[in-house]
mmCIF file of C-alpha atoms in Angstrom:
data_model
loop_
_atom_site.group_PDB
_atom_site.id
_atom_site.type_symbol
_atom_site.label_atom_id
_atom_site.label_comp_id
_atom_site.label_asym_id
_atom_site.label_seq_id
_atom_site.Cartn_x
_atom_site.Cartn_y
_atom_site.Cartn_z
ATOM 1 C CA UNK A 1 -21.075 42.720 -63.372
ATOM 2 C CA UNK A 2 -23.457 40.611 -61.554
ATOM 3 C CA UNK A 3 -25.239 41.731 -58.210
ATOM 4 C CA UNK A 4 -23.225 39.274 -56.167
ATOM 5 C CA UNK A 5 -20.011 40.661 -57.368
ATOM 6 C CA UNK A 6 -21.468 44.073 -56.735
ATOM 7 C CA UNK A 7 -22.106 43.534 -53.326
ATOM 8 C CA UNK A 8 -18.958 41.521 -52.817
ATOM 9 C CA UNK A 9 -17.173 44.229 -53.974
ATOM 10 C CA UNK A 10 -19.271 47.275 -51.788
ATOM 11 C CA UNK A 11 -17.854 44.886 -48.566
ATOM 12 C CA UNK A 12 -15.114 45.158 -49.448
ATOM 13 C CA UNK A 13 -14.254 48.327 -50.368
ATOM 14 C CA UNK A 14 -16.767 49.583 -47.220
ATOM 15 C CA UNK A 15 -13.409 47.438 -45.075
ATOM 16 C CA UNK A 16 -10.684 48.345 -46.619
ATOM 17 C CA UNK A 17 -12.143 52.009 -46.287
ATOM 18 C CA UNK A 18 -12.842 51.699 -42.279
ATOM 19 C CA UNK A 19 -8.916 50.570 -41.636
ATOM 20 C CA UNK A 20 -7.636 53.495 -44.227
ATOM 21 C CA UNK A 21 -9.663 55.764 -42.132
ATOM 22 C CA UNK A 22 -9.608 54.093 -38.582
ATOM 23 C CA UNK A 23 -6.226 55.667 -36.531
ATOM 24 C CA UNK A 24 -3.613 53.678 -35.211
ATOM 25 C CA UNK A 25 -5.032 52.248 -31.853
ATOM 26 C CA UNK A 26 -8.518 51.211 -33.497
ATOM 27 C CA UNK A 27 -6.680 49.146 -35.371
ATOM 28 C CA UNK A 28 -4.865 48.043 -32.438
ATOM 29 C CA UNK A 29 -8.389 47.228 -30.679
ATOM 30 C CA UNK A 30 -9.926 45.475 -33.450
ATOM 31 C CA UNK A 31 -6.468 43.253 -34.064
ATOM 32 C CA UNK A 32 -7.273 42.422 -30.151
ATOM 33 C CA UNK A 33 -10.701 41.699 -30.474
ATOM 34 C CA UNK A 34 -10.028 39.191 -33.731
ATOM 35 C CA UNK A 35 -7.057 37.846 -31.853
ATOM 36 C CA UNK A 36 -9.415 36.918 -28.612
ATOM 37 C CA UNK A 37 -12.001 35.195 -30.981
ATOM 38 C CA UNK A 38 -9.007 33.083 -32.620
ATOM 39 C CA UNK A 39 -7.444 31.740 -29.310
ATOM 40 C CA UNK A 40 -10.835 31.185 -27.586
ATOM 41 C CA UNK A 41 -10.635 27.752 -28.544
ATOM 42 C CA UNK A 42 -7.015 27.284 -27.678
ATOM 43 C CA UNK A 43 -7.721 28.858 -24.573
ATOM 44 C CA UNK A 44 -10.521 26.278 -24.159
ATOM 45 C CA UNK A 45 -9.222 23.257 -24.839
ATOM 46 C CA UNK A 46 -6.321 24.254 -22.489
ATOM 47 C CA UNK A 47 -8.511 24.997 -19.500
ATOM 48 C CA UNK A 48 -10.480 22.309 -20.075
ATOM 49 C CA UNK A 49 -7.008 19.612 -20.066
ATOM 50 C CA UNK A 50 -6.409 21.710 -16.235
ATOM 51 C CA UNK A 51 -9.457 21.286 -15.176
ATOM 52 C CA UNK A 52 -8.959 17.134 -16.315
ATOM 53 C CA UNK A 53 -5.464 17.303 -14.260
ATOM 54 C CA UNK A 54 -7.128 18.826 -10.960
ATOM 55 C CA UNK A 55 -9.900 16.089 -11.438
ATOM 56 C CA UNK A 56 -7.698 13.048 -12.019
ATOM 57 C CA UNK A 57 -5.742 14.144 -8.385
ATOM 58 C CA UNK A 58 -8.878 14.545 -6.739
ATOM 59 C CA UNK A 59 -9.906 11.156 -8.232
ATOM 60 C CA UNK A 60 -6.380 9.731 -6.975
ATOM 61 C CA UNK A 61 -6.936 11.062 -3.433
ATOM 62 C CA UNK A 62 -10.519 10.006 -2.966
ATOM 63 C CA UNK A 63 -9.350 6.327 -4.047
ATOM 64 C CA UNK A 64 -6.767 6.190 -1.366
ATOM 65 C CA UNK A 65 -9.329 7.437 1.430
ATOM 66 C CA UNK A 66 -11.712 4.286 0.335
ATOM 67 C CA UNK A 67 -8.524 1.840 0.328
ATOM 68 C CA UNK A 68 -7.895 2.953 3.715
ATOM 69 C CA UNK A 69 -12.022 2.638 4.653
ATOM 70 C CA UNK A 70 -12.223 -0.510 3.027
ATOM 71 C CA UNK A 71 -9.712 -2.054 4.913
ATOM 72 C CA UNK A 72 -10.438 -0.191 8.162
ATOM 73 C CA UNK A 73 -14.318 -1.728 7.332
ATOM 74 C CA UNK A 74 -12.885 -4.845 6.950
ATOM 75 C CA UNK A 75 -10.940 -5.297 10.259
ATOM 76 C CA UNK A 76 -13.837 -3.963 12.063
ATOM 77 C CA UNK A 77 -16.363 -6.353 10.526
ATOM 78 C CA UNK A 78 -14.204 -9.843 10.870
ATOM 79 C CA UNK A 79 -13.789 -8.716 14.830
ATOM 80 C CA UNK A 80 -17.437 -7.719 15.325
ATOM 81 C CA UNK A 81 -18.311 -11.274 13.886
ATOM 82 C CA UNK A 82 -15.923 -13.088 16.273
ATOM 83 C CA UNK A 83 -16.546 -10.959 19.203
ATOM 84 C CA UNK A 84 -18.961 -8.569 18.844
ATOM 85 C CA UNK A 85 -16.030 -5.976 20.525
ATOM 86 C CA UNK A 86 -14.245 -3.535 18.412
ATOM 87 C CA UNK A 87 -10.447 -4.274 17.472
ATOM 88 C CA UNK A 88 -7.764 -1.449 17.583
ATOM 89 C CA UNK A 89 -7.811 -0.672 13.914
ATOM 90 C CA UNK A 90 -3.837 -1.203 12.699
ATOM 91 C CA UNK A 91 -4.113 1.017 9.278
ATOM 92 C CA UNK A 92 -4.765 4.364 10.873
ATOM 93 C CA UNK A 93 -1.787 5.939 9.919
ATOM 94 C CA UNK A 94 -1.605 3.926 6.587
ATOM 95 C CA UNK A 95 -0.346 5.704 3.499
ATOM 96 C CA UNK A 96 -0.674 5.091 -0.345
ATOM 97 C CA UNK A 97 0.989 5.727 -3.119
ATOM 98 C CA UNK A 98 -0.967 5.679 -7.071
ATOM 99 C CA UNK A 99 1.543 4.300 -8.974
ATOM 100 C CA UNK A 100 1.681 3.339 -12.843
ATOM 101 C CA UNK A 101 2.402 0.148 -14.624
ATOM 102 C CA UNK A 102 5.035 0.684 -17.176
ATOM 103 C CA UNK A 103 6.341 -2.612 -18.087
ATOM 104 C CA UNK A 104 6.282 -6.347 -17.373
ATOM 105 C CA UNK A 105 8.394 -9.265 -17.584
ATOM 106 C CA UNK A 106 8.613 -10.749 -21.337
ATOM 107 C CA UNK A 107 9.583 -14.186 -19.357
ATOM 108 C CA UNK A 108 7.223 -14.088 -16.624
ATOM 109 C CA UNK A 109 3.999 -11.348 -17.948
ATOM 110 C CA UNK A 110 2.275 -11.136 -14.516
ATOM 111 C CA UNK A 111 4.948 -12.320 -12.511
ATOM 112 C CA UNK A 112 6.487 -9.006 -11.863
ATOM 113 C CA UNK A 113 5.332 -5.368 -13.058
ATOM 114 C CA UNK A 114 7.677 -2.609 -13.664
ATOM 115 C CA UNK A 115 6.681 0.518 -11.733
ATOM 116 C CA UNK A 116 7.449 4.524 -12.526
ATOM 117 C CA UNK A 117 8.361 5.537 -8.770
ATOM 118 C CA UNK A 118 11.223 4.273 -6.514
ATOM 119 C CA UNK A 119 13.322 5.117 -3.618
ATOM 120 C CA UNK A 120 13.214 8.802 -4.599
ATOM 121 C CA UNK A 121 9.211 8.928 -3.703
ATOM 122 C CA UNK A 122 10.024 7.013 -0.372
ATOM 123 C CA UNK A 123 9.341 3.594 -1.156
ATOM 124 C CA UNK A 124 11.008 0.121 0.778
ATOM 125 C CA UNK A 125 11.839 -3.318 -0.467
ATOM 126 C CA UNK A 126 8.950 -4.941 0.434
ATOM 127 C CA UNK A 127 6.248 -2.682 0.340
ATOM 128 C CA UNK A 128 2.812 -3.831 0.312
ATOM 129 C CA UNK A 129 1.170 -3.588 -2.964
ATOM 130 C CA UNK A 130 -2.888 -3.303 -3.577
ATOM 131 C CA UNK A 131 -5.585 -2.633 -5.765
ATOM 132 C CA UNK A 132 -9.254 -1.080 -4.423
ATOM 133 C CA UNK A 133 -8.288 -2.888 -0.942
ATOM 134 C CA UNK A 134 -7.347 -6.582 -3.289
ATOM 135 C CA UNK A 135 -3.734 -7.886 -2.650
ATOM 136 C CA UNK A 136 -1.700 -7.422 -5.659
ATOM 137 C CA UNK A 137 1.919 -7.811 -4.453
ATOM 138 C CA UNK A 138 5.130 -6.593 -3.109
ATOM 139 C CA UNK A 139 8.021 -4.087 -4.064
ATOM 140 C CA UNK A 140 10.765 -6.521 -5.341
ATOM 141 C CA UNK A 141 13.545 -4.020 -6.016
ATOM 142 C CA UNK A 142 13.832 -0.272 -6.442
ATOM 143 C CA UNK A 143 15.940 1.961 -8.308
ATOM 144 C CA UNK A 144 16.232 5.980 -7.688
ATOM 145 C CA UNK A 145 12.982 6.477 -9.990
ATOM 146 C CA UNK A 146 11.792 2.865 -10.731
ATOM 147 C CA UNK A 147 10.253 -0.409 -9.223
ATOM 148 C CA UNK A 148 9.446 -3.884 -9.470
ATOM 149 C CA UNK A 149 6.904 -5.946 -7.916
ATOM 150 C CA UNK A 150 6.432 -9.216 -7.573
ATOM 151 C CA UNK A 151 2.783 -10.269 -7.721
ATOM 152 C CA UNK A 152 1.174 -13.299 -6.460
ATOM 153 C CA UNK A 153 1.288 -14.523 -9.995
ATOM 154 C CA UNK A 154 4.739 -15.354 -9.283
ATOM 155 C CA UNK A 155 5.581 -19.256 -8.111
ATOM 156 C CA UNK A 156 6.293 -19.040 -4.580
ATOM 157 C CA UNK A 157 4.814 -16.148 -3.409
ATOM 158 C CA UNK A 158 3.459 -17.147 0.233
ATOM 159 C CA UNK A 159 1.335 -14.394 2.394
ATOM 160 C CA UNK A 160 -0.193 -15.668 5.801
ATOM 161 C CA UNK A 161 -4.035 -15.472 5.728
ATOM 162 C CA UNK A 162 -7.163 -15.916 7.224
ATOM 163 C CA UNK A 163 -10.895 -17.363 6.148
ATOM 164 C CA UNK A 164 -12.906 -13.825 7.093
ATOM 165 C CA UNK A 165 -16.435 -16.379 8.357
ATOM 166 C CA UNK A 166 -14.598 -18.817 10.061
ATOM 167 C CA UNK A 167 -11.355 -17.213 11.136
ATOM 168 C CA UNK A 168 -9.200 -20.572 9.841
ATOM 169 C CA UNK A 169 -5.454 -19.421 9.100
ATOM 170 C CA UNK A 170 -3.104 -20.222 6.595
ATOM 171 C CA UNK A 171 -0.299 -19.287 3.998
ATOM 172 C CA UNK A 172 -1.432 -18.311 0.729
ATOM 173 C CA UNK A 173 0.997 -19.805 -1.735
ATOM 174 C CA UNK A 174 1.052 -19.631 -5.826
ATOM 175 C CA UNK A 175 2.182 -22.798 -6.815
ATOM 176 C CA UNK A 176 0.746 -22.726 -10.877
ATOM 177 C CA UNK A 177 -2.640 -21.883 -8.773
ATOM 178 C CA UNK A 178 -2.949 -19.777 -5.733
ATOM 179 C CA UNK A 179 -3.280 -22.100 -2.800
ATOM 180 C CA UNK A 180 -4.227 -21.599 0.921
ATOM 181 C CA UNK A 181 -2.125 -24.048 2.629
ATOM 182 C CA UNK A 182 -1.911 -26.172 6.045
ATOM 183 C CA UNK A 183 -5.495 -26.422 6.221
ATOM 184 C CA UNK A 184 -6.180 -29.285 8.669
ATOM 185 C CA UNK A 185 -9.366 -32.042 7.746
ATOM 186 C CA UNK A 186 -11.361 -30.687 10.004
ATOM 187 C CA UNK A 187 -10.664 -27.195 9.493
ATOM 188 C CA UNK A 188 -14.559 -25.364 8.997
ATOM 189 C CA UNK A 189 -13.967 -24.123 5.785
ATOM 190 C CA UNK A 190 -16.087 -23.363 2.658
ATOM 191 C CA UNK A 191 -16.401 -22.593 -1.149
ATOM 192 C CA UNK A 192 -17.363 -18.647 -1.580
ATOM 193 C CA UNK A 193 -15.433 -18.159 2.011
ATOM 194 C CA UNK A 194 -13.439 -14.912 1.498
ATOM 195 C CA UNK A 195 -9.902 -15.265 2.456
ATOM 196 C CA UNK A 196 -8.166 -11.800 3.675
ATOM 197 C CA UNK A 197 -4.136 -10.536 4.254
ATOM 198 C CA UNK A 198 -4.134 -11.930 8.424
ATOM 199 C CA UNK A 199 -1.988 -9.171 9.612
ATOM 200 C CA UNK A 200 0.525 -11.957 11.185
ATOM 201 C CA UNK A 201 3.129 -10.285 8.859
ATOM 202 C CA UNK A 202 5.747 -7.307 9.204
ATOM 203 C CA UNK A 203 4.915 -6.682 5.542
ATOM 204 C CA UNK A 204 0.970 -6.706 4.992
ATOM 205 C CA UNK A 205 -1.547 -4.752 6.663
ATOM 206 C CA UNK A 206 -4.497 -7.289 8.147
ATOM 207 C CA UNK A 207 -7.577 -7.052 6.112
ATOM 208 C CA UNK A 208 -6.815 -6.616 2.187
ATOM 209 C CA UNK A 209 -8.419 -9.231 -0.152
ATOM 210 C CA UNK A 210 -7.013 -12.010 -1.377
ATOM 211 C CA UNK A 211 -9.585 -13.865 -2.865
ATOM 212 C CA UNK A 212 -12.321 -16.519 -2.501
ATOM 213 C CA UNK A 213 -12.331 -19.779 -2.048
ATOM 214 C CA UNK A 214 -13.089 -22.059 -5.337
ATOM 215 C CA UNK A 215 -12.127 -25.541 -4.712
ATOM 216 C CA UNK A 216 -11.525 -27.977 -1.753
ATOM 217 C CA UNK A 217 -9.613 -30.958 -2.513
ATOM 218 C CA UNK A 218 -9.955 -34.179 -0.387
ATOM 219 C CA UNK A 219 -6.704 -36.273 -1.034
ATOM 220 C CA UNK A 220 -4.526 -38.975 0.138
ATOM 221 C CA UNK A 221 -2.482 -36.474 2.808
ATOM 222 C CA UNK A 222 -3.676 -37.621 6.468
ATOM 223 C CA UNK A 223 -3.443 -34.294 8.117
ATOM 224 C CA UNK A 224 -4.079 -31.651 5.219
ATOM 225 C CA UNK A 225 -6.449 -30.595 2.341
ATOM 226 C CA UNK A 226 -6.044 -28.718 -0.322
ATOM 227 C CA UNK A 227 -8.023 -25.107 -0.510
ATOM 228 C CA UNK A 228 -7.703 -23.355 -3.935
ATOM 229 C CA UNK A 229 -8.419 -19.887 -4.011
ATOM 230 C CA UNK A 230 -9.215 -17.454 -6.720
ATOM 231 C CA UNK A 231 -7.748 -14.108 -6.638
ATOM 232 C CA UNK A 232 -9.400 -11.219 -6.263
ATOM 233 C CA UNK A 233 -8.261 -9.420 -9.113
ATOM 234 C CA UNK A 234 -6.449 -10.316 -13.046
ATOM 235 C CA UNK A 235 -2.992 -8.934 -12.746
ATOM 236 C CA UNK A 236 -2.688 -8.448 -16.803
ATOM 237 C CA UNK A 237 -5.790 -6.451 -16.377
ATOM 238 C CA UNK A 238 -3.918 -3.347 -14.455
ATOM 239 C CA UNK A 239 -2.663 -0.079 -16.013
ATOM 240 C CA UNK A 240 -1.751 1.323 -12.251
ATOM 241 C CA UNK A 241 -1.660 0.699 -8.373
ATOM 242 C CA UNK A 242 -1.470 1.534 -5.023
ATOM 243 C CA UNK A 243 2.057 1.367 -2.663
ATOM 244 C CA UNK A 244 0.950 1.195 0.698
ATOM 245 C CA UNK A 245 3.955 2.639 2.720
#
């Protein structure tokens, strides 16, 4: 016999001679020491998947105190540059909802998204619907548990809005490219100009991001030109978003 195998076999006869002799509950206290050391990594990985859920809420809530700031920011810095006096700020009492994306129309892809709340977590028809203080859309239809919203992807949304520098309004209109419309010749209007929701609506708060100017068109209309915008954000880029209700 080798001296490996000799001192393979003096462990394990020294163990098996510690349990023979060991009573009843040292047994019992070693079988709960060996069972602590195997579930210490079960036990980790699940405290460390809580610790990820308390974080993503926190995460959740802090993003929905900066929408609200952003658009609260917002108001107060197109009124400060038009008047240098504060403006009653509209959003106070403002609340959002984190939604996720769960589907989208096969026909239209960023058209509409499909939404996993509905009338059961207090959402309307009509709803407002943003990203990070950027228009996105509005609640289209609602079931018990479900949504859809129609995004200004969709041909013929319209939304009244307003040129933040120069305070110009308008309707923003997606008509194969998202438009700001009845803009007069003489309007003061220019490319980079931010255009913002107006607040002129029962449906959107005034001060969430539309998008920027891109493109002024000069053509043969006598009253109007044509102001293309760029939107703020890509709608087949989003996993979730905000309900403001």
């Amino acid at each position: 016999m080798g001296r490996v195998q000799i001192i393979l076999f003096v462990i394990l006869f020294t163990i098996s001679l510690i349990f023979i002799v060991l009573n009843q509950n040292a047994d019992l206290y070693i079988s709960a020491h060996i069972s602590e050391i195997i579930l210490f990594p079960v036990r980790s990985i699940s405290n460390y998947f809580q610790y990820l859920n308390i974080s993503q809420k926190k995460i959740d809530a802090l993003e929905v105190e900066i929408s609200k700031l952003q658009i609260e920011n917002q108001n107060l810095k197109n009124h400060l540059e038009l008047s240098g006096l504060p403006d009653t700020i509209t959003t106070a009492n403002l609340r959002l909802i984190k939604v996720n994306i769960i589907g989208r129309d096969p026909t239209n892809f960023n058209g509409y998204l499909y939404i996993d709340k509905g009338k059961n977590d207090d959402l309307n028809i009509n709803d407002p619907v943003i990203i990070q203080n950027k228009l996105v859309g509005r609640i289209k239809s609602l079931s018990d548990r479900t949504g859809i919203v129609e995004t200004f992807e969709n041909i013929g949304f319209t939304i009244s809005a307003v040129a933040s520098k120069t305070n110009i309004y308008g309707i923003a209109k997606q008509n194969g490219q998202l438009m700001l419309e009845y803009i007069k010749l003489d309007d003061e209007i220019n490319n980079g100009d931010s255009i913002f929701t107006s607040g002129l609506s029962e449906i959107f708060p005034k001060g969430v991001l539309i998008g920027t100017v891109s493109e002024i068109r000069y053509k043969d209309d006598l009253f109007f030109k044509e102001v293309v915008i760029t939107p703020a954000i890509k709608i087949n880029k989003l996993n979730y978003v905000y309900v403001a209700y």
